[in-house]
PDB file of C-alpha atoms in Angstrom:
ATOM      1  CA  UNK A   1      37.530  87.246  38.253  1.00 78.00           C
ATOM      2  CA  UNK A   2      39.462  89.798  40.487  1.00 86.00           C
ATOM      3  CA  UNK A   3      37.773  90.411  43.366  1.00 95.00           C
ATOM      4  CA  UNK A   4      35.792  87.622  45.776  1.00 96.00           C
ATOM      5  CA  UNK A   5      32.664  89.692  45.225  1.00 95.00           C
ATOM      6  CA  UNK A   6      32.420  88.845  41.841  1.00 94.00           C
ATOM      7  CA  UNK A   7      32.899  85.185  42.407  1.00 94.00           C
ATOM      8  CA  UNK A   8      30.331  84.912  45.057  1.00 94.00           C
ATOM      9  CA  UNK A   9      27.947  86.828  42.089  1.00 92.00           C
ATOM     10  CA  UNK A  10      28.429  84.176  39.629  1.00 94.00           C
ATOM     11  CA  UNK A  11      28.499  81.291  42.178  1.00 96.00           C
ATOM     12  CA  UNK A  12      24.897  82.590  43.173  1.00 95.00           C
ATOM     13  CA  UNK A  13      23.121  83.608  39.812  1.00 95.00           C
ATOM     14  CA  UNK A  14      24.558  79.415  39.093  1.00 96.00           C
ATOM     15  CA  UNK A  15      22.926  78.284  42.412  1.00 96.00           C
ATOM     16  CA  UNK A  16      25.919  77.127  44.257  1.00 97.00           C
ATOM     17  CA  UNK A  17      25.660  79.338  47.258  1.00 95.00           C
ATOM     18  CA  UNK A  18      23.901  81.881  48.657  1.00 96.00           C
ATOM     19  CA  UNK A  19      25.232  84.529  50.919  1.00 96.00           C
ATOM     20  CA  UNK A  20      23.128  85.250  54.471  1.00 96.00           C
ATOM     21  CA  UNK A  21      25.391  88.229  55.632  1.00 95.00           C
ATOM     22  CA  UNK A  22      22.467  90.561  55.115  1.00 95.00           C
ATOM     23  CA  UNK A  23      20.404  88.769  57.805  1.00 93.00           C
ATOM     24  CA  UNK A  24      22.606  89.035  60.654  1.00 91.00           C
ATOM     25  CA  UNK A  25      24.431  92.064  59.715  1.00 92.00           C
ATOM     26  CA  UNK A  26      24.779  95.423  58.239  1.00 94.00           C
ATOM     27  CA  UNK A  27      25.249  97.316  55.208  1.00 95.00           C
ATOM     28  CA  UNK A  28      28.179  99.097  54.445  1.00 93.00           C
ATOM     29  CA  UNK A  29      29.528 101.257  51.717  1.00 92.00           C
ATOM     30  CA  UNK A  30      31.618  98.970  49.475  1.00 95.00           C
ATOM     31  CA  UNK A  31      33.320 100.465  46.443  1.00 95.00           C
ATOM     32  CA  UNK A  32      35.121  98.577  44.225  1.00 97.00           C
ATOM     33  CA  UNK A  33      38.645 100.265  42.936  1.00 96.00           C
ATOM     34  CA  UNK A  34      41.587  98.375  43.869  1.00 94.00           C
ATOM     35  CA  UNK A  35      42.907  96.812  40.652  1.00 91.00           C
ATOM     36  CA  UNK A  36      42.305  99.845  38.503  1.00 90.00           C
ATOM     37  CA  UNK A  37      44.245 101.480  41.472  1.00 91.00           C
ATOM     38  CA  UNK A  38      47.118  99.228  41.074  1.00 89.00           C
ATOM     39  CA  UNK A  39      47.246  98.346  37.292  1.00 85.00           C
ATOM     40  CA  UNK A  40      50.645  99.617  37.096  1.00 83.00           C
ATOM     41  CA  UNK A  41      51.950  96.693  39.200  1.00 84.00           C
ATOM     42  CA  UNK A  42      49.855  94.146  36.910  1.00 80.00           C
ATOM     43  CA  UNK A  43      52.725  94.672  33.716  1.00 79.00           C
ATOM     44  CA  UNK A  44      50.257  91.889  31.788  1.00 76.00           C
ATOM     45  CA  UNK A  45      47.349  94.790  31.567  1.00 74.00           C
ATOM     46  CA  UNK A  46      49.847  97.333  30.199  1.00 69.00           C
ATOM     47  CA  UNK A  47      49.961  95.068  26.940  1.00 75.00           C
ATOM     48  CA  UNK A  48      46.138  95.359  25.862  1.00 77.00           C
ATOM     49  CA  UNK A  49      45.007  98.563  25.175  1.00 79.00           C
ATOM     50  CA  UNK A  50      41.297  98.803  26.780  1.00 84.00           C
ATOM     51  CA  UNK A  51      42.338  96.965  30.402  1.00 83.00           C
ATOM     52  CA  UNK A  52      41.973 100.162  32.424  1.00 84.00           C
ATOM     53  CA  UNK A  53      38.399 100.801  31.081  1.00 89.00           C
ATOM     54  CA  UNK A  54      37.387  97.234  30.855  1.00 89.00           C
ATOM     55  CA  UNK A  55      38.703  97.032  34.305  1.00 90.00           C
ATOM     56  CA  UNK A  56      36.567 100.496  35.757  1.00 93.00           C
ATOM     57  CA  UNK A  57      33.860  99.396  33.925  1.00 94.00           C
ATOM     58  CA  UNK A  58      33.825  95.790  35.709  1.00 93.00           C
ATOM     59  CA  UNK A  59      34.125  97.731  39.087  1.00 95.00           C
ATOM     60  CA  UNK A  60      31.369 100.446  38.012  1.00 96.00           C
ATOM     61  CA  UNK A  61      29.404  97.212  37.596  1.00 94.00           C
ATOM     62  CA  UNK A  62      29.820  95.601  41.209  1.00 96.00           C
ATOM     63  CA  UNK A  63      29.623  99.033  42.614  1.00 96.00           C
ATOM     64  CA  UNK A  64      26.347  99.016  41.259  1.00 95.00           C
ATOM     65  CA  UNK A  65      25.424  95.363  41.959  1.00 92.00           C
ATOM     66  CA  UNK A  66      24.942  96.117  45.729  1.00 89.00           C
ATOM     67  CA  UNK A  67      24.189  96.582  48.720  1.00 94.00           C
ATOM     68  CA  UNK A  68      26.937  94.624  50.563  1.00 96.00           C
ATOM     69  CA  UNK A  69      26.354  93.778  53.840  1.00 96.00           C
ATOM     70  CA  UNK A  70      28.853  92.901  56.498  1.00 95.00           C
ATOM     71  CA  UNK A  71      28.780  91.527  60.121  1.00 93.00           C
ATOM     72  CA  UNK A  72      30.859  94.119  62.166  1.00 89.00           C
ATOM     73  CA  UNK A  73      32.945  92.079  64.954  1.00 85.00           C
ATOM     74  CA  UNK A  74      30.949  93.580  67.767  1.00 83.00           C
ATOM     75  CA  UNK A  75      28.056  91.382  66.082  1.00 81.00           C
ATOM     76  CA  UNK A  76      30.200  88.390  65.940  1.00 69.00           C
ATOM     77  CA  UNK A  77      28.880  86.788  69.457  1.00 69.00           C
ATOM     78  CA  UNK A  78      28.225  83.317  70.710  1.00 72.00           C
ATOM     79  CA  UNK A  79      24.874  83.541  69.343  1.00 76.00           C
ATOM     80  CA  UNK A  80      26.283  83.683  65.550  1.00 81.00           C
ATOM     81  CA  UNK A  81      28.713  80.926  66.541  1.00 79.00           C
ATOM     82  CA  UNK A  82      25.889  78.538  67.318  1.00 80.00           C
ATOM     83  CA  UNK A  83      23.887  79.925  63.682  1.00 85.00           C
ATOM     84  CA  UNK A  84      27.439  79.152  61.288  1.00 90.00           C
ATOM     85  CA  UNK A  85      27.021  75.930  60.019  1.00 92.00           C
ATOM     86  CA  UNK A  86      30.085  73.655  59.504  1.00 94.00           C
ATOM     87  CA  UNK A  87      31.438  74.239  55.256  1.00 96.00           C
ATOM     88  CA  UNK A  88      30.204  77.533  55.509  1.00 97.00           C
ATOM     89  CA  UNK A  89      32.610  80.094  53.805  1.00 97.00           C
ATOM     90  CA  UNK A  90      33.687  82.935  55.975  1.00 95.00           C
ATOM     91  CA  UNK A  91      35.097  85.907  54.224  1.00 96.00           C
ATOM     92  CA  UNK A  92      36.999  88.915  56.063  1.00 95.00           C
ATOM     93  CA  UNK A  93      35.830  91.891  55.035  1.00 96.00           C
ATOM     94  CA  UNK A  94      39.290  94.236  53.644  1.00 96.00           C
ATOM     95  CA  UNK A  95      39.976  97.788  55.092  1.00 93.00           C
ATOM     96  CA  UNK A  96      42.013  98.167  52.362  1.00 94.00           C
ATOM     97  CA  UNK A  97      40.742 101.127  50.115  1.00 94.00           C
ATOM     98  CA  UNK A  98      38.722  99.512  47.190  1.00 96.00           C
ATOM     99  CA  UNK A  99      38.935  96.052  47.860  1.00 96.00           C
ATOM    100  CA  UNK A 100      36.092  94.045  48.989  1.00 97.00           C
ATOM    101  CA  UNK A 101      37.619  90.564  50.863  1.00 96.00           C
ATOM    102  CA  UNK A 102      40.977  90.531  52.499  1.00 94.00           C
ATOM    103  CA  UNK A 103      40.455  86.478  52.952  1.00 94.00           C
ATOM    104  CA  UNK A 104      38.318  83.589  52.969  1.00 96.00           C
ATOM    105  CA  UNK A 105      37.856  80.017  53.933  1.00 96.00           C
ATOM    106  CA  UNK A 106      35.609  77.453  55.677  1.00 96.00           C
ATOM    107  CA  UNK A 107      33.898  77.189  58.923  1.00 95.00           C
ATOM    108  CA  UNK A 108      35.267  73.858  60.548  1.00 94.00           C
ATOM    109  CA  UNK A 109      33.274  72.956  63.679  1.00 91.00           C
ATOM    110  CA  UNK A 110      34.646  70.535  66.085  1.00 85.00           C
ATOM    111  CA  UNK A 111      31.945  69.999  68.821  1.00 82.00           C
ATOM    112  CA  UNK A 112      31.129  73.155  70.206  1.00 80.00           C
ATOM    113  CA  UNK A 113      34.286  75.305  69.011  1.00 86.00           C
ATOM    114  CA  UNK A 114      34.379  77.225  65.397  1.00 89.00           C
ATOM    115  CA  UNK A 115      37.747  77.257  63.846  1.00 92.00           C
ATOM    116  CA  UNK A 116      38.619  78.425  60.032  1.00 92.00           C
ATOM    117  CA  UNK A 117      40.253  76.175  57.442  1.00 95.00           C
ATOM    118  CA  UNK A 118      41.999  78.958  54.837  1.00 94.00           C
ATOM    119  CA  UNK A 119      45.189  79.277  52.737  1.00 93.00           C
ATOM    120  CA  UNK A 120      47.997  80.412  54.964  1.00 90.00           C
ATOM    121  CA  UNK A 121      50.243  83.396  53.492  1.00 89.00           C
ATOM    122  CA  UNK A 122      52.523  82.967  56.319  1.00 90.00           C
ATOM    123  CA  UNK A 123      52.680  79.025  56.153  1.00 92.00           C
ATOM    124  CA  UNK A 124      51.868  78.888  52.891  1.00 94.00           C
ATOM    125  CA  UNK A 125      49.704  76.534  52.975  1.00 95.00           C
ATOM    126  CA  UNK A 126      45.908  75.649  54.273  1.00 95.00           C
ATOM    127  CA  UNK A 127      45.834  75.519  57.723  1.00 94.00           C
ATOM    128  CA  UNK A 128      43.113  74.830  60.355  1.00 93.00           C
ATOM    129  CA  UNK A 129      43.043  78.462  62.432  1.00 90.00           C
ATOM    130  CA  UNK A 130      41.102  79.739  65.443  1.00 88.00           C
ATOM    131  CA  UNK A 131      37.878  81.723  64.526  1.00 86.00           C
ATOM    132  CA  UNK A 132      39.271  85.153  63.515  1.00 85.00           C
ATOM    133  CA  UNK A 133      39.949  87.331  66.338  1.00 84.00           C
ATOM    134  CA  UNK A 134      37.819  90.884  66.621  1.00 84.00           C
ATOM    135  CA  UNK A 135      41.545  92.477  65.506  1.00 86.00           C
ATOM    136  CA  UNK A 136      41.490  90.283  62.816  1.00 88.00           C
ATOM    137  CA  UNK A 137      37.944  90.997  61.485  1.00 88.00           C
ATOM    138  CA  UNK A 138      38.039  94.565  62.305  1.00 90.00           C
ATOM    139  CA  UNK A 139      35.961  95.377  59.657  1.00 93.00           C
ATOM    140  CA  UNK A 140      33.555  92.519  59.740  1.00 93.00           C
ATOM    141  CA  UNK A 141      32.840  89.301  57.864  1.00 94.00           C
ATOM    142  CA  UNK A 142      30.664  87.783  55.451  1.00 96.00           C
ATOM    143  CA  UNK A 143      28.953  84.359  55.415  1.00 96.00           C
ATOM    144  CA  UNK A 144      27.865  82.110  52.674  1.00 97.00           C
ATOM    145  CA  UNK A 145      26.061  78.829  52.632  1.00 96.00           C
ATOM    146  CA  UNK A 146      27.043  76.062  50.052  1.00 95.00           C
ATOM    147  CA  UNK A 147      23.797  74.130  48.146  1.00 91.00           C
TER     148      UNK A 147
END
């Protein structure tokens, strides 16, 4: 599994979460393209033959699988603070070209304030953040509920 949309596919058609994006956002154009974009970085696919078209044909595939839906930070009031329910997973949508989630983690609530628990690149490791800034979700999130 290479991109977050694809896990979130087979976590749902299993019944282990559901995502609820499309019911307080908006749908965007999502294209899938980044690893076939950047196979030649990825030396491993270089040693079997049919990666590049097993790889375009996996991102034909979630092209196809949508719509994706996003909520754009203007969305992102008080209002959808209060509807976020603690565990949720938050993912930030990329604005990288072909690439569907730049990261995710969990809502944490603590009384009335929303933070996010996520893997740190910086700190490398998880760390209990702020909720993402506008900046930082400049091209929206995604929600997801946990059954």
């Amino acid at each position: 599994i290479f991109y977050f949309s694809e896990l979130i596919r087979q976590a749902e058609a299993y019944g282990l979460l559901e995502e609820y994006t499309q019911r307080y956002g908006e749908e965007y154009g999502q294209t899938f393209s980044y690893l076939s974009d950047h196979l030649m970085f990825l030396p491993q696919f270089g040693r079997e033959p049919t990666a590049r078209e097993d790889v375009l044909a996996m991102e034909r595939q979630l092209d196809e699988s949508g719509p994706y839906y996003r909520i754009a930070p203007d969305m992102a009031t008080d209002e959808l603070a209060n509807i976020i329910r603690h565990g949720d997973i938050l993912a930030i949508v990329s604005d990288r070209k072909g690439e569907d989630v730049l990261k995710a983690g969990f809502v944490f609530k603590q009384g009335e304030e929303v933070k996010f628990i996520h893997a740190s690149m910086q700190e490398k490791k998880v760390v209990i953040d702020a909720f993402p800034s506008k900046e930082e979700m400049r091209k929206g999130i995604r929600l997801f509920s946990i059954h």
